[in-house]
Amino acid sequence: AQTVTQSQPEMSVQEAETVTLSCTYDTSENNYYLFWYKQPPSRQMILVIRQEAYKQQNATENRFSVNFQKAAKSFSLKISDSQLGDTAMYFCAFMSNNDMRFGAGTRLTVKP
Amino acid sequence: DAGVIQSPRHEVTEMGQEVTLRCKPISGHDYLFWYRQTMMRGLELLIYFNNNVPIDDSGMPEDRFSAKMPNASFSTLKIQPSEPRDSAVYFCASSLTSVYNEQFFGPGTRLTVL
């Protein structure tokens, strides 16, 4: 079974600085997708970024980018120029062949 | 579009009662997912549908849980009988065309079983 590990339960960053959230996963699949979802205090889950495993180029979405290392099974999220609105739980997720699993989440606090 | 709609937003019930959670996906979306989120187990996929047909229900914890999707615009998750350990936030999500596309989540239903 696929597992997703987020080793940082909590992190904090100063506003305008950069922070990296880590995620590793375990799978024997070759074709899969990876996601980062954000869950702010409002509880609404929102997709931050998505990466297809067959693409070598790292996905980017404005201030959010990933460092996808397929061989190492690592999928970290970098948030640049952190904003107060980035304060949330961040979940790393893995999906392949009808199986979707989420990590335990990292609680990120952006401090003014 | 109003997004994914879930009702009720909060539900408090007593052990042994039947609970029905409701979800209206975004119009035109082919896939509908049900998740459960708890502090202990995190976010878990319970079941998902494609074009109203259940595809994978391996995440459904036990026979007390059942889910239906009678049409493209409505799905229910039923727990009968409910137990205190079922207390959680239940999310419904939908996606367009592919199971790998972005999932749009509803606001969730917070269930408390006393």
Coordinates of C-alpha atoms in Angstrom, one line a residue:
Chain A
A1 CA 0.0 0.0 0.0
Q2 CA 1.1 3.5 -0.7
T3 CA 2.2 5.6 2.2
V4 CA 2.6 9.3 2.5
T5 CA 4.8 10.8 5.2
Q6 CA 5.0 14.4 6.3
S7 CA 7.7 14.6 8.9
Q8 CA 7.0 18.1 10.1
P9 CA 3.8 18.4 12.2
E10 CA 4.3 22.1 12.6
M11 CA 6.3 24.9 11.1
S12 CA 6.4 28.6 11.2
V13 CA 7.8 31.3 9.0
Q14 CA 8.1 35.0 9.0
E15 CA 6.0 37.0 6.6
A16 CA 7.7 37.5 3.3
E17 CA 10.2 34.7 3.9
T18 CA 10.4 31.3 2.2
V19 CA 9.5 28.0 3.7
T20 CA 9.7 24.4 2.5
L21 CA 7.4 21.6 3.6
S22 CA 8.6 18.1 3.1
C23 CA 6.8 15.0 1.9
T24 CA 8.0 11.5 1.1
Y25 CA 6.0 8.6 -0.2
D26 CA 6.4 5.0 -0.8
T27 CA 5.1 3.2 -3.9
S28 CA 5.9 0.6 -6.5
E29 CA 3.9 2.3 -9.1
N30 CA 5.5 4.2 -11.9
N31 CA 2.6 6.3 -13.0
Y32 CA 1.0 8.5 -10.4
Y33 CA 0.1 12.0 -9.4
L34 CA 1.1 14.1 -6.4
F35 CA -0.8 16.9 -4.8
W36 CA -0.5 19.6 -2.2
Y37 CA -3.7 20.7 -0.6
K38 CA -4.2 23.6 1.8
Q39 CA -6.8 23.6 4.6
P40 CA -7.1 27.0 6.2
P41 CA -9.0 27.5 9.5
S42 CA -12.2 27.8 7.5
R43 CA -11.7 24.0 6.9
Q44 CA -12.1 24.3 3.2
M45 CA -9.7 22.1 1.3
I46 CA -8.1 23.8 -1.6
L47 CA -5.7 22.4 -4.2
V48 CA -2.3 24.2 -4.1
I49 CA -0.4 22.4 -6.8
R50 CA -0.3 19.1 -8.7
Q51 CA 2.6 17.1 -10.2
E52 CA 2.4 14.3 -12.7
A53 CA 5.1 11.7 -12.0
Y54 CA 6.0 11.3 -15.7
K55 CA 6.9 14.9 -15.9
Q56 CA 10.4 15.8 -14.9
Q57 CA 9.8 19.5 -14.7
N58 CA 8.8 20.7 -11.3
A59 CA 5.3 22.3 -11.1
T60 CA 4.9 25.9 -10.1
E61 CA 1.9 28.0 -9.3
N62 CA 2.8 31.7 -8.6
R63 CA 4.5 31.7 -5.2
F64 CA 4.2 27.9 -4.8
S65 CA 6.6 25.4 -6.3
V66 CA 7.6 21.8 -5.8
N67 CA 10.8 19.9 -5.7
F68 CA 9.9 16.5 -7.1
Q69 CA 12.6 13.9 -6.8
K70 CA 11.1 10.7 -8.2
A71 CA 14.0 8.4 -7.4
A72 CA 14.1 9.6 -3.9
K73 CA 10.2 9.6 -3.7
S74 CA 10.3 13.1 -2.4
F75 CA 7.8 15.9 -3.1
S76 CA 8.5 19.1 -1.1
L77 CA 6.5 22.3 -1.4
K78 CA 8.2 25.7 -1.3
I79 CA 6.3 28.8 -0.5
S80 CA 8.0 32.0 -1.4
D81 CA 7.2 35.4 -0.1
S82 CA 5.0 33.9 2.6
Q83 CA 1.8 35.7 3.4
L84 CA -0.4 35.7 6.4
G85 CA -3.1 34.0 4.4
D86 CA -0.8 31.1 3.8
T87 CA -1.4 30.0 7.5
A88 CA -3.1 26.6 7.2
M89 CA -2.7 22.9 7.3
Y90 CA -0.9 21.6 4.3
F91 CA -1.5 18.0 3.1
C92 CA 0.6 16.1 0.7
A93 CA -1.4 13.5 -1.3
F94 CA -0.6 10.6 -3.6
M95 CA -2.9 9.1 -6.2
S96 CA -2.5 6.1 -8.5
N97 CA -4.7 3.3 -9.8
N98 CA -7.7 4.1 -7.8
D99 CA -5.8 4.7 -4.6
M100 CA -5.5 8.1 -3.0
R101 CA -3.7 8.7 0.3
F102 CA -3.0 11.8 2.3
G103 CA -0.2 12.6 4.6
A104 CA -0.9 13.6 8.2
G105 CA -0.4 17.3 7.4
T106 CA 1.9 20.1 8.4
R107 CA 0.5 23.0 10.3
L108 CA 2.1 26.2 8.9
T109 CA 1.9 29.5 10.7
V110 CA 3.0 32.7 9.0
K111 CA 4.0 35.3 11.6
P112 CA 3.7 39.0 11.0
Chain B
D1 CA -21.3 27.7 -9.7
A2 CA -21.9 27.5 -6.0
G3 CA -19.2 24.8 -5.5
V4 CA -19.7 21.5 -3.8
I5 CA -22.6 21.7 -1.3
Q6 CA -22.8 19.6 1.8
S7 CA -25.6 19.3 4.3
P8 CA -25.9 19.5 7.1
R9 CA -22.8 21.5 8.2
H10 CA -23.1 20.1 11.7
E11 CA -24.8 17.0 13.0
V12 CA -25.1 15.9 16.6
T13 CA -26.7 12.5 17.2
E14 CA -26.8 9.8 19.7
M15 CA -25.2 6.4 19.4
G16 CA -27.3 4.0 17.5
Q17 CA -29.1 6.5 15.4
E18 CA -29.0 6.7 11.7
V19 CA -27.1 9.5 10.1
T20 CA -27.4 10.7 6.5
L21 CA -24.9 13.2 5.0
R22 CA -25.7 14.8 1.7
C23 CA -23.6 16.2 -1.1
K24 CA -24.3 18.0 -4.3
P25 CA -21.3 18.0 -6.6
I26 CA -20.3 20.8 -9.0
S27 CA -22.5 20.5 -12.1
G28 CA -20.8 18.6 -14.9
H29 CA -18.2 16.9 -12.7
D30 CA -17.9 13.2 -13.4
Y31 CA -16.3 12.1 -10.1
L32 CA -17.5 12.3 -6.6
F33 CA -15.5 11.5 -3.5
W34 CA -16.3 11.0 0.2
Y35 CA -13.6 11.5 2.8
R36 CA -13.4 11.4 6.5
Q37 CA -11.0 13.5 8.6
T38 CA -10.1 12.8 12.2
M39 CA -7.2 13.9 14.4
M40 CA -6.1 10.3 14.8
R41 CA -6.4 9.0 11.3
G42 CA -6.1 12.2 9.2
L43 CA -7.8 12.4 5.9
E44 CA -9.1 9.1 4.5
L45 CA -10.8 8.4 1.2
L46 CA -13.9 6.4 1.9
I47 CA -15.4 5.9 -1.5
Y48 CA -15.6 7.5 -4.9
F49 CA -18.0 7.4 -7.8
N50 CA -17.6 7.9 -11.5
N51 CA -20.7 8.8 -13.5
N52 CA -22.8 7.8 -10.5
V53 CA -21.2 4.3 -10.3
P54 CA -19.2 3.4 -7.2
I55 CA -15.6 2.6 -8.3
D56 CA -13.7 2.0 -5.1
D57 CA -15.3 1.5 -1.7
S58 CA -12.3 -0.1 -0.1
G59 CA -12.0 2.8 2.3
M60 CA -15.4 2.3 3.8
P61 CA -14.7 1.3 7.4
E62 CA -17.4 -1.3 7.9
D63 CA -20.9 -2.3 6.9
R64 CA -22.5 0.4 8.9
F65 CA -21.4 2.8 6.2
S66 CA -23.1 3.0 2.9
A67 CA -23.0 5.5 0.1
K68 CA -25.2 6.1 -2.9
M69 CA -25.3 8.4 -5.9
P70 CA -28.8 8.1 -7.4
N71 CA -28.1 10.8 -10.0
A72 CA -25.3 13.1 -11.1
S73 CA -26.3 15.9 -8.8
F74 CA -26.7 14.1 -5.5
S75 CA -25.0 11.7 -3.2
T76 CA -25.5 10.4 0.3
L77 CA -23.3 8.8 2.9
K78 CA -25.3 6.9 5.5
I79 CA -24.1 5.5 8.9
Q80 CA -26.5 3.1 10.5
P81 CA -26.1 2.6 13.4
S82 CA -23.8 5.4 14.4
E83 CA -21.1 5.0 17.0
P84 CA -19.1 7.6 18.9
R85 CA -15.9 6.6 17.0
D86 CA -17.7 7.8 13.8
S87 CA -17.3 11.4 15.1
A88 CA -15.3 13.2 12.4
V89 CA -15.5 15.8 9.7
Y90 CA -16.8 14.3 6.5
F91 CA -15.9 15.9 3.2
C92 CA -17.4 15.5 -0.2
A93 CA -15.4 16.5 -3.3
S94 CA -15.9 16.4 -7.0
S95 CA -13.6 16.5 -10.0
L96 CA -14.0 16.9 -13.7
T97 CA -13.3 14.2 -16.3
S98 CA -10.4 12.4 -14.6
V99 CA -9.8 11.1 -11.1
Y100 CA -6.4 12.8 -11.3
N101 CA -7.8 16.2 -11.8
E102 CA -8.2 18.8 -9.1
Q103 CA -10.8 17.9 -6.6
F104 CA -13.1 20.6 -5.3
F105 CA -14.0 20.0 -1.8
G106 CA -17.2 21.0 0.0
P107 CA -17.1 22.7 3.4
G108 CA -17.5 19.4 5.2
T109 CA -20.0 18.1 7.8
R110 CA -18.9 17.9 11.4
L111 CA -20.5 14.8 12.9
T112 CA -20.6 14.3 16.6
V113 CA -22.0 11.0 17.9
L114 CA -22.7 11.1 21.6

